[in-house]
Coordinates of C-alpha atoms (C1' of nucleotides) in Angstrom, one line a residue:
Chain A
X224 CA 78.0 124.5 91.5
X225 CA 77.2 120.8 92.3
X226 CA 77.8 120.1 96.1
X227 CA 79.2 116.6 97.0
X228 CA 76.9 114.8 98.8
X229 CA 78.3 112.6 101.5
X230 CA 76.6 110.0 103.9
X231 CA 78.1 109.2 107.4
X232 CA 78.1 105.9 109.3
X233 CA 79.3 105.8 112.3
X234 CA 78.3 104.5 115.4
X235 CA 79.1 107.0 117.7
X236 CA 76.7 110.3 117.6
X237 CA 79.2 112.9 118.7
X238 CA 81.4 112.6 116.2
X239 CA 78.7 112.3 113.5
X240 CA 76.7 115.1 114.7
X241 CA 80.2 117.1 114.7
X242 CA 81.2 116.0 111.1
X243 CA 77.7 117.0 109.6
X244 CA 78.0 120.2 111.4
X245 CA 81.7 120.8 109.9
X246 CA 82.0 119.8 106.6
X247 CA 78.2 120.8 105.9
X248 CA 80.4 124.3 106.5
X249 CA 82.5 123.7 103.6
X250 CA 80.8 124.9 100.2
X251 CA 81.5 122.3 98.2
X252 CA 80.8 119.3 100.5
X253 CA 76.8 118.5 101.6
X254 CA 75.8 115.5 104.1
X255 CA 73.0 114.3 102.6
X256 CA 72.4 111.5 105.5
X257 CA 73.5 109.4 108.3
X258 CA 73.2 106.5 110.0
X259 CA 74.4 104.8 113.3
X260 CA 74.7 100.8 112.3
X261 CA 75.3 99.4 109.2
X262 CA 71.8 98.2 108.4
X263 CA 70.5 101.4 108.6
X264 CA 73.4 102.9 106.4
X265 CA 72.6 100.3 103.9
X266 CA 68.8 100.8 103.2
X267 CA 69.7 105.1 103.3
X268 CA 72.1 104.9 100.7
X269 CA 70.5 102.5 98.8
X270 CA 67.5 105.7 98.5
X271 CA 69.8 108.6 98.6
X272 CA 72.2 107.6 96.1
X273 CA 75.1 110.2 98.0
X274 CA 78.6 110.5 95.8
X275 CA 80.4 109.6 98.4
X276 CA 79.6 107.2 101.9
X277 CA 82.1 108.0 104.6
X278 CA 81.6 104.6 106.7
X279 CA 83.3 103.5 110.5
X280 CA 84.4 99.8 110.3
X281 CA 82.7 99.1 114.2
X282 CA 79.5 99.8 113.5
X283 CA 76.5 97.6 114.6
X284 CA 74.5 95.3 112.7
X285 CA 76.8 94.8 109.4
X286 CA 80.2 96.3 109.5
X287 CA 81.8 98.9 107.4
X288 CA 84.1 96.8 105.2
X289 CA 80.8 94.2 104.2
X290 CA 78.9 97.6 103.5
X291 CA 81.3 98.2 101.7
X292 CA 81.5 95.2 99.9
X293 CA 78.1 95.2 99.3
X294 CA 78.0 98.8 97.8
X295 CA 80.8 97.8 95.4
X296 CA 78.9 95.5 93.8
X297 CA 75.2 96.9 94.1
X298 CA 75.9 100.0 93.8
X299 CA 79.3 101.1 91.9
X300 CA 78.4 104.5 91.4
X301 CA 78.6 105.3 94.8
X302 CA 82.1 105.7 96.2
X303 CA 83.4 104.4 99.3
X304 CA 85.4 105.8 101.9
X305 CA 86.5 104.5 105.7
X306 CA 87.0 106.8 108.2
X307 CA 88.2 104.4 111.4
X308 CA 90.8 104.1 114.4
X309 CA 92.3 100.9 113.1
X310 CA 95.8 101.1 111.2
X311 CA 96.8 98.2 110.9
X312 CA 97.9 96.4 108.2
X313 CA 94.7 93.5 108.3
X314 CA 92.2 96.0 108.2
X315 CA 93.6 97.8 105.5
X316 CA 94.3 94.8 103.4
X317 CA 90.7 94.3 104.1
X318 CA 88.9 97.5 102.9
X319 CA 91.1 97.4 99.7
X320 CA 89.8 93.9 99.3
X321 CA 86.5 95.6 100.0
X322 CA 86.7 97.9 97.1
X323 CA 87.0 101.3 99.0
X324 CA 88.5 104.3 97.2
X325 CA 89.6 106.2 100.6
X326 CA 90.7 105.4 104.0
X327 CA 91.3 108.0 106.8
X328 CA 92.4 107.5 110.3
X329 CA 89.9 109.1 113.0
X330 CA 93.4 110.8 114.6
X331 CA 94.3 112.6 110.9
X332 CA 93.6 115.7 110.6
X333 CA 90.2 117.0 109.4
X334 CA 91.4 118.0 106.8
X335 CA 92.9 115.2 105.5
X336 CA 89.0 113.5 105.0
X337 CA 88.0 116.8 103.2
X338 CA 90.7 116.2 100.8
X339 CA 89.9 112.4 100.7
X340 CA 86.0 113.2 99.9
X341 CA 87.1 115.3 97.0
X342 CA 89.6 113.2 95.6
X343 CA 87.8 110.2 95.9
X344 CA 84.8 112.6 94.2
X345 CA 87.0 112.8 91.6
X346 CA 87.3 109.2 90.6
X347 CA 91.1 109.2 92.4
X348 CA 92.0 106.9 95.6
X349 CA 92.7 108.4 98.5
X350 CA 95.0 106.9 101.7
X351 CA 96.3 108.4 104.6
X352 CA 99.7 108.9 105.0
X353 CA 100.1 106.7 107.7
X354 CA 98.4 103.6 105.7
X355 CA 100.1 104.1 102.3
X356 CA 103.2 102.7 104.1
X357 CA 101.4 99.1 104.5
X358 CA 100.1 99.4 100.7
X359 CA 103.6 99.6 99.1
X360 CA 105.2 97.5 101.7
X361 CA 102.4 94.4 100.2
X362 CA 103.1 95.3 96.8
X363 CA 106.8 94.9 97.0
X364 CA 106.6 91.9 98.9
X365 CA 103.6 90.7 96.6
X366 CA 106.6 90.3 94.2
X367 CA 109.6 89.0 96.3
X368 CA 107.0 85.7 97.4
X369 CA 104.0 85.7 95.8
X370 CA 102.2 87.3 98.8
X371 CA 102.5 86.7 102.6
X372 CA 102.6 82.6 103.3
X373 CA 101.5 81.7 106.3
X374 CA 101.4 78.5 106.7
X375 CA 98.0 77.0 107.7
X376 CA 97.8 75.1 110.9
X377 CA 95.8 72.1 111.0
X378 CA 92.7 71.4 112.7
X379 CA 94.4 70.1 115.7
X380 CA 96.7 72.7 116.2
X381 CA 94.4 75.2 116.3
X382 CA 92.4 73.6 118.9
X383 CA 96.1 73.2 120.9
X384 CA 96.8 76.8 119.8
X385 CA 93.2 77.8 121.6
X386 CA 94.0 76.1 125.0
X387 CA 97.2 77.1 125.4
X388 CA 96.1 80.5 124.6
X389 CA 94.0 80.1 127.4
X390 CA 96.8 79.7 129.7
X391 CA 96.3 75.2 129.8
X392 CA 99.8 73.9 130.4
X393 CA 101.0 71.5 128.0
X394 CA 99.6 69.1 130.9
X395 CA 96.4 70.1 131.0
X396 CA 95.9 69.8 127.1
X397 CA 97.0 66.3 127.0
X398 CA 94.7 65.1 129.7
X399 CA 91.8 67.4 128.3
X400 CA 92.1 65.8 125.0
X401 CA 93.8 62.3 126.5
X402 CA 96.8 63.1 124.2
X403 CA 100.9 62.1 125.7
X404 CA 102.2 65.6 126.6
X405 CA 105.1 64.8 124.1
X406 CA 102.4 64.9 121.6
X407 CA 101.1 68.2 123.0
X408 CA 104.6 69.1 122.9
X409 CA 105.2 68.7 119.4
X410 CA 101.9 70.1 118.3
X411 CA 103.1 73.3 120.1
X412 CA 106.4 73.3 118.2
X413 CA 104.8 73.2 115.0
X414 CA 102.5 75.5 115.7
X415 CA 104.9 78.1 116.7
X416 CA 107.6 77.3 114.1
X417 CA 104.5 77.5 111.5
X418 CA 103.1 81.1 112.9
X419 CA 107.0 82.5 113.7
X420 CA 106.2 83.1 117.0
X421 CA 108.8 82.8 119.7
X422 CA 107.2 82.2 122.7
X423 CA 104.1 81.8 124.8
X424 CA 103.1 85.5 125.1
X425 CA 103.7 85.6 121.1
X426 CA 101.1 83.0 120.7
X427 CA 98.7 84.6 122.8
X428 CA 98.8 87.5 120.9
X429 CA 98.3 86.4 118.1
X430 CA 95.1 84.3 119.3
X431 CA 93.9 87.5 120.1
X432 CA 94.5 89.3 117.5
X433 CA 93.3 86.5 115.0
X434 CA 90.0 86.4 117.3
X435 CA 91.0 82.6 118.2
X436 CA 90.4 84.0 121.8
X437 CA 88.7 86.8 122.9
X438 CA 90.8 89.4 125.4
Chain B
X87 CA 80.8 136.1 132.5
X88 CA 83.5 133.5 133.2
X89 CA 83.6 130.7 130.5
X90 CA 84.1 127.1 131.5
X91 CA 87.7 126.4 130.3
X92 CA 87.8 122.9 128.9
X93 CA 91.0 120.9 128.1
X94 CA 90.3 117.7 125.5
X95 CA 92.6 114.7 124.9
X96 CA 92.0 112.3 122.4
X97 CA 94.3 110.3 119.7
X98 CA 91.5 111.0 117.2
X99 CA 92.3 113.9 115.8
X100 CA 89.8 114.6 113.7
X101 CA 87.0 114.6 116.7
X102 CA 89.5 116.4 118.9
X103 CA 89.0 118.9 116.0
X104 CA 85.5 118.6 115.7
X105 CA 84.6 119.0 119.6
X106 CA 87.1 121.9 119.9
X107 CA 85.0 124.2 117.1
X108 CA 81.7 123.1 118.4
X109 CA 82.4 123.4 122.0
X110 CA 83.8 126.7 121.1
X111 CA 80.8 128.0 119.7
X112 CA 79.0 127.4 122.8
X113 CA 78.9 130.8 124.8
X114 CA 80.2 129.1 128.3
X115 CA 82.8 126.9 126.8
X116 CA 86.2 127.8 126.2
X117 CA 88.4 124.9 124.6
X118 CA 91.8 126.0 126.1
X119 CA 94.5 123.0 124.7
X120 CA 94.1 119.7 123.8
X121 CA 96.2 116.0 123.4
X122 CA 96.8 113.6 121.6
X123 CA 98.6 111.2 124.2
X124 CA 98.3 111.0 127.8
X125 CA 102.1 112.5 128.9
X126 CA 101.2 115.1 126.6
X127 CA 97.8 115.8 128.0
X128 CA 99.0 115.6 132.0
X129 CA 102.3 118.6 131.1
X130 CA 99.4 120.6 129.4
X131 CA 96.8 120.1 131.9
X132 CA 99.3 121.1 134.7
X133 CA 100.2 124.3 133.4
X134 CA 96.8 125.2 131.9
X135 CA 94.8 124.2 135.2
X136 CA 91.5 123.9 133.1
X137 CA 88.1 123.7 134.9
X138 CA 87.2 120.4 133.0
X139 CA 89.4 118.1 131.4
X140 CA 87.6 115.9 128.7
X141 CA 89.5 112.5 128.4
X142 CA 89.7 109.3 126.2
X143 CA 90.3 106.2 127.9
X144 CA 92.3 104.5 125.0
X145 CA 95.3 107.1 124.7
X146 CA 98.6 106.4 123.8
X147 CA 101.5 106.5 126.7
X148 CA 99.6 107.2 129.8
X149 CA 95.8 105.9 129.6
X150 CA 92.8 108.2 130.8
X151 CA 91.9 106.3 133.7
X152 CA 95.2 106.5 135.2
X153 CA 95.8 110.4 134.2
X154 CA 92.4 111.1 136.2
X155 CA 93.7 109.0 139.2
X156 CA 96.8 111.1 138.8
X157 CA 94.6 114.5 138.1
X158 CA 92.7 113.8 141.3
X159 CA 95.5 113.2 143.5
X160 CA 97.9 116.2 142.7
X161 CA 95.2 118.8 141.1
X162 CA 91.8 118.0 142.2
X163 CA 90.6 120.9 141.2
X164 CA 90.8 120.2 138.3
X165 CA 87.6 118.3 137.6
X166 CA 87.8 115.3 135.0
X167 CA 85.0 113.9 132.3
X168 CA 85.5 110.5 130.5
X169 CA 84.2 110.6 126.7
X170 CA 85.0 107.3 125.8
X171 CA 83.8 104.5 123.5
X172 CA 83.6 101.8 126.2
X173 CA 80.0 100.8 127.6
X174 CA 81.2 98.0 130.1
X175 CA 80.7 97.9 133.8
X176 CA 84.3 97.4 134.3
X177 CA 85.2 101.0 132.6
X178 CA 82.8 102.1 134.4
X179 CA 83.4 101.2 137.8
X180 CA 87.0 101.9 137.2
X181 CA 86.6 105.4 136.1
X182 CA 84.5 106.0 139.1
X183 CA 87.3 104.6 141.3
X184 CA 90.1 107.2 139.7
X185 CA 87.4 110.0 140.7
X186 CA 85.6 110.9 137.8
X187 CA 83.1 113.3 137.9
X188 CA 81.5 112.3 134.4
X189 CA 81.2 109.4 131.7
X190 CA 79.8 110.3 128.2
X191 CA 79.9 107.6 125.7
X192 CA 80.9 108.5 121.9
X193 CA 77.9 107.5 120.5
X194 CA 75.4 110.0 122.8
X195 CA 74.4 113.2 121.5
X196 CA 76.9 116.0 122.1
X197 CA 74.4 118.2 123.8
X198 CA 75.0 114.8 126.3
X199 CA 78.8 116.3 126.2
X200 CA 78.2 120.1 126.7
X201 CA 75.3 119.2 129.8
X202 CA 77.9 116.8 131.3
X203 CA 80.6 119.6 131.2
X204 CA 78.3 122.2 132.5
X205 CA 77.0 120.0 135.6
X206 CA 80.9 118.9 136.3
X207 CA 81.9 122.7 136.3
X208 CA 78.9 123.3 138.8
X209 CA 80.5 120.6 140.8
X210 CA 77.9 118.1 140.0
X211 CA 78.2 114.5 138.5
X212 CA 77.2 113.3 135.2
X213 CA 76.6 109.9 133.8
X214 CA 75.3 108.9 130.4
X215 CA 71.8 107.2 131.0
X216 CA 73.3 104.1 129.3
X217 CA 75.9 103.3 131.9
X218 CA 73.9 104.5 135.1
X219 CA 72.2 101.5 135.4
X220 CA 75.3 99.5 135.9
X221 CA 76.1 102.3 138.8
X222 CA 73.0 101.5 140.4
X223 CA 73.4 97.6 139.8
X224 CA 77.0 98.2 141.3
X225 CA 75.9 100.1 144.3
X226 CA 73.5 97.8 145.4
X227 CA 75.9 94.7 144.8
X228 CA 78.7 96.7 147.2
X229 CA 76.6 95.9 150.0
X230 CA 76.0 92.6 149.2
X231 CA 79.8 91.6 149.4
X232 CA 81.4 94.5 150.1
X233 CA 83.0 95.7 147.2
X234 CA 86.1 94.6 145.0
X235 CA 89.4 94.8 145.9
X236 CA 92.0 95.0 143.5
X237 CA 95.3 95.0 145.3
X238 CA 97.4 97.4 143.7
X239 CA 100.8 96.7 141.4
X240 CA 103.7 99.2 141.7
X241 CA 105.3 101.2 138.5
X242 CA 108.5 99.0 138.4
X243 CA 105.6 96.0 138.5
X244 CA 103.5 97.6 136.2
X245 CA 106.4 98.1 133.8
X246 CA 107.6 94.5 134.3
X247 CA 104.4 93.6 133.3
X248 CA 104.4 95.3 130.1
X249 CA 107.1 93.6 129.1
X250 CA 106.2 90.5 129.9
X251 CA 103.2 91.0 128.2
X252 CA 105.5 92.2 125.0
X253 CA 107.3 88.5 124.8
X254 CA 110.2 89.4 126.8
X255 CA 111.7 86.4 129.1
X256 CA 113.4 87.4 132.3
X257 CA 116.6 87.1 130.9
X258 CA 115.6 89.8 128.4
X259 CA 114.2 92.2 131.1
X260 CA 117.0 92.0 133.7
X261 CA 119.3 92.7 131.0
X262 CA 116.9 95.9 129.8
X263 CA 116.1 97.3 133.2
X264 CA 119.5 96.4 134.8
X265 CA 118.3 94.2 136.9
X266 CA 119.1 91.2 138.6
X267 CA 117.0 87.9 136.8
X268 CA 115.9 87.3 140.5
X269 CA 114.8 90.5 140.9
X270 CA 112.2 90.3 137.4
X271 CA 111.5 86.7 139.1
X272 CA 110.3 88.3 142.1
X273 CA 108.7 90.9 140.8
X274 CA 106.9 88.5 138.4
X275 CA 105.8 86.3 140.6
X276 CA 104.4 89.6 143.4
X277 CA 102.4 90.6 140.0
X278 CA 100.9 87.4 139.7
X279 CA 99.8 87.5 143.0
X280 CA 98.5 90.8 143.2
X281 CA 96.7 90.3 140.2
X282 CA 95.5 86.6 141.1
X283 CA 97.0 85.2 137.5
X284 CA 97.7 81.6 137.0
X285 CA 100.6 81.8 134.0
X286 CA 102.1 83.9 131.2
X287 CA 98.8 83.6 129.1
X288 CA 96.4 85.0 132.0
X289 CA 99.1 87.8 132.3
X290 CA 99.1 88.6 128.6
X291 CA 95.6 89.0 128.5
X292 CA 95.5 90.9 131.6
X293 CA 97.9 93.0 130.1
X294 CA 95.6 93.6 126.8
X295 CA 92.2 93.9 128.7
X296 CA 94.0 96.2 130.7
X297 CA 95.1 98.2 128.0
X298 CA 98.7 98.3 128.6
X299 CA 99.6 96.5 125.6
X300 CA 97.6 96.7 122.2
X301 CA 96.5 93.4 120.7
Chain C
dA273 C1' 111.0 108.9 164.1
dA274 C1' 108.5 104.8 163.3
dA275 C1' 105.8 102.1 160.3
dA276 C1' 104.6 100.6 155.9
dC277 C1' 105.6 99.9 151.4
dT278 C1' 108.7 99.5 147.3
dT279 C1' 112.6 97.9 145.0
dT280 C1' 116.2 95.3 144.9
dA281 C1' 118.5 90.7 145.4
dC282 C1' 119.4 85.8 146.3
dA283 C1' 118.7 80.4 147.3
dG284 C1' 117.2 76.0 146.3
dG285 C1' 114.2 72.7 144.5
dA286 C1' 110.1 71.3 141.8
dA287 C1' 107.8 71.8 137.6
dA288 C1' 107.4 73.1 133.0
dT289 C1' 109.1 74.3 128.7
dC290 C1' 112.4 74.2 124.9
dC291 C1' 115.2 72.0 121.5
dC292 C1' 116.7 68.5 118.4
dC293 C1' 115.8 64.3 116.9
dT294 C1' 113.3 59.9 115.5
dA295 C1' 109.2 57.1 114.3
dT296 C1' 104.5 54.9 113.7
dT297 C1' 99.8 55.2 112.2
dT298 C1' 96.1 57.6 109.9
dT299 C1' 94.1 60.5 106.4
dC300 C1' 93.7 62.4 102.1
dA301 C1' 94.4 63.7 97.3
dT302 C1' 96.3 62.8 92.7
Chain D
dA286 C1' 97.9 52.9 95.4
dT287 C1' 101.3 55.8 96.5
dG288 C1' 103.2 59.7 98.4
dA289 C1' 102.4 63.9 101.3
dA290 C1' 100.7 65.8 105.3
dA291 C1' 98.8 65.3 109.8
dA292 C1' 98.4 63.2 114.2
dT293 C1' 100.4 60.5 117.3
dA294 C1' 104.4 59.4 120.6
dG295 C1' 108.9 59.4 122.6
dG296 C1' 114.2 60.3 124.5
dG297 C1' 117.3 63.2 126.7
dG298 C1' 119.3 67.2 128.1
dA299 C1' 119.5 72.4 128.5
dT300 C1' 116.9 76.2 129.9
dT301 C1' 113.3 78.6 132.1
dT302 C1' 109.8 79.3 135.1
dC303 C1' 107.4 78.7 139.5
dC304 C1' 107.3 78.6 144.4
dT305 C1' 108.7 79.7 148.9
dG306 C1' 111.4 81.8 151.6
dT307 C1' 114.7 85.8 153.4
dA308 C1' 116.5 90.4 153.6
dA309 C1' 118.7 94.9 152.9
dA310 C1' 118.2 99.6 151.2
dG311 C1' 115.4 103.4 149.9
dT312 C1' 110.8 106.0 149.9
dT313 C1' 106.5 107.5 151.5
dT314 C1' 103.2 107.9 155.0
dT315 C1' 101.7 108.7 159.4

DNA sequence: AAAACTTTACAGGAAATCCCCTATTTTCAT
DNA sequence: ATGAAAATAGGGGATTTCCTGTAAAGTTTT
C-alpha cells in the first residue's frame, strides 16, 4: 500500500517533532520532511514532491498562506493543508483565497488533521468544524450583497484613524496636522460611520486588528 | 520508582495530545490531566496536586501567568513550567515574577521540555537558552534602577477594565455590574493611574498587550 | 484589634466627545 | 467640463469623560 507522504511547517519544534512522531505511527500516513520557516519549507517541497504539506500560517521568512499561494500555482499537484491557532474569519477567507484544500485548528483534535490529510489525499476539501461556520455564513451573504462592503476610507482618514488609534485627542490631531478640530471632528465621524464602529475602543480595535497599529 | 506526575494545559488540542503520548512514553513521566482553559486547569490542578504543571500563557478564561501566581500562592508545591510561544522580555520577566520555575519556548526541542520538567521536579530552575539572556540582561539592569514596579489593579478593576476595553461606556457597565456610574468613574480613573494610561486607546491596548482581551 | 487595602459612592467643574446639520474648496474620473 | 467624492470648516447643544476631592462599609493582613 502507498503511504501518504506529508511535509510539516511549523515554526515551533515541539509540536513538529510530536506530529512526525505520531502520525508517522499511523500506517497509512508517512512524514516525508519538515521545516521551521517558510523558505525552508519552500525549497523541501519543491525536491520532495510530498502529497500533502501540512503548513502553520506564523512561520518565519514567508508565511503559510503565500506558501501556499505559491504552491498552488507552481506546484498543483501538491495539496495544501493549514494547521494554525487562528479562527477567524480573515484568515480563513485568506487560505481559501490561497488555494488550500484543508484547514485545521491546532486546539481540534488529532484526529481531526488525520482525517483532513486523508481526505484532502483524496482530492476532497477538508474544514474544521469550527471554520465551516464562517464559509457558509460568506456564501450566503455573498448572495444577499454581493460580498461584504466596507466602505474604503480615504487617505486622510486613515492617517486620523492611526492617531487616534494611538490615543491623540481630537486636539492633538488638528494641531499635529494644523487641521480645525471641527475638521478632525468630522473626519472621525466618517470614519466611524464608514467602518460601523461605535466608539473609541471599537476603533482601536479594529486598528489593531487591521495592523493600522501594532498592540 | 516514583514517576514525575505532570499536569498540561493548553487550548491547542492537538499538541496537548501530542505531549501527553510522548511524555507518556518517557519512563519518569506520568501525564495525570490536562486543560484546555485556565478555570478548567486550576479545579483540575487543585484536586490532582501534580508535581509539575505545564502551562500555556495564551489560555482562554484565566491566562497562565496569573494561574501560576495563583498556583504559587495557595499550592506551592505544586511547581509550575511555562511552554509558551512568546520570546519577549516582558513574558519573561513576568513569568518569573508569578514564580515560575521554568520557561520552554514551542519551537525548542522537546527533549528541551522533558530536561526542564525533570530539573523543576528536582527543585531546580529551567530556562530555554533563548530567553536566558534577557534574564541576565534583566538582572544586571535591577541594580541599575532598581527594578520595575507595576502597581497592582484589583479584580473589580481588572474586570472594569475588560470591559472597557470591550467598548462598553460607563453607563453600560454600571448598569451590568450594578453599580453606581460614579463608582465605574472611580474605578476607571484608579486603573488609569495604576497603570499610568493617558485615555481610552492606551487602555485598550493595554488591555490587548495584556491579553485580557483578544484583538 | 489595628492598619491597610478594596469596593462602593458622590460632588462639581473642566475638558472632550457626540450628534445633527450646513457649506466651501479641491481633486479626480468620465 | 461636469458631477462625485474628499477635505476642509463651522454652530450649537447634549452627553460623556476627566480630574480632584471625600468617605463609608467590608475584607485582608499584620
Amino acid at each position: 500500500m502507498e503511504k501518504i507522504q506529508v511535509f510539516l511547517a511549523d515554526d515551533h519544534k515541539i509540536l513538529r517533532e510530536s506530529l512526525v512522531i505520531l502520525l508517522s505511527q499511523k500506517d497509512n500516513i508517512q512524514v516525508i520532511g519538515e521545516a521551521g520557516d517558510g523558505q525552508e519549507a519552500y525549497r523541501k517541497i519543491a525536491e520532495l514532491k510530498p502529497d500533502v504539506a501540512v503548513l502553520d500560517i506564523s512561520i518565519p521568512r514567508l508565511n503559510g498562506l503565500d506558501l501556499a499561494a505559491r504552491l498552488r500555482s507552481e506546484m498543483p499537484e501538491v495539496r495544501t493543508v493549514i494547521l494554525t491557532m487562528h479562527k477567524t474569519e480573515e484568515y480563513v477567507a485568506k487560505a481559501l483565497c490561497s488555494g488550500v484544500q484543508g484547514y485545521v485548528l491546532k486546539d481540534n483534535a488529532l484526529e481531526e488533521l488525520i482525517e483532513c490529510i486523508e481526505k484532502v489525499y483524496n482530492g476532497k476539501m477538508f474544514l474544521s468544524q469550527d471554520v465551516t461556520g464562517f464559509v457558509v455564513d460568506g456564501f450566503i451573504s455573498s448572495f444577499r450583497d454581493g460580498g461584504i462592503q466596507t466602505e474604503a476610507i480615504s487617505t486622510r482618514e486613515r492617517e486620523i484613524l492611526q492617531l487616534l488609534a494611538e490615543g491623540k485627542t481630537n486636539r492633538d490631531i488638528s494641531e499635529e496636522l494644523n487641521l480645525s478640530i471641527k475638521t478632525v471632528e468630522t473626519h472621525r465621524a466618517n470614519i466611524m460611520r464608514k467602518l460601523g464602529l461605535r466608539n473609541l475602543a471599537d476603533l482601536v480595535l479594529y486598528a489593531v486588528r487591521n495592523h493600522i497599529i501594532q498592540p
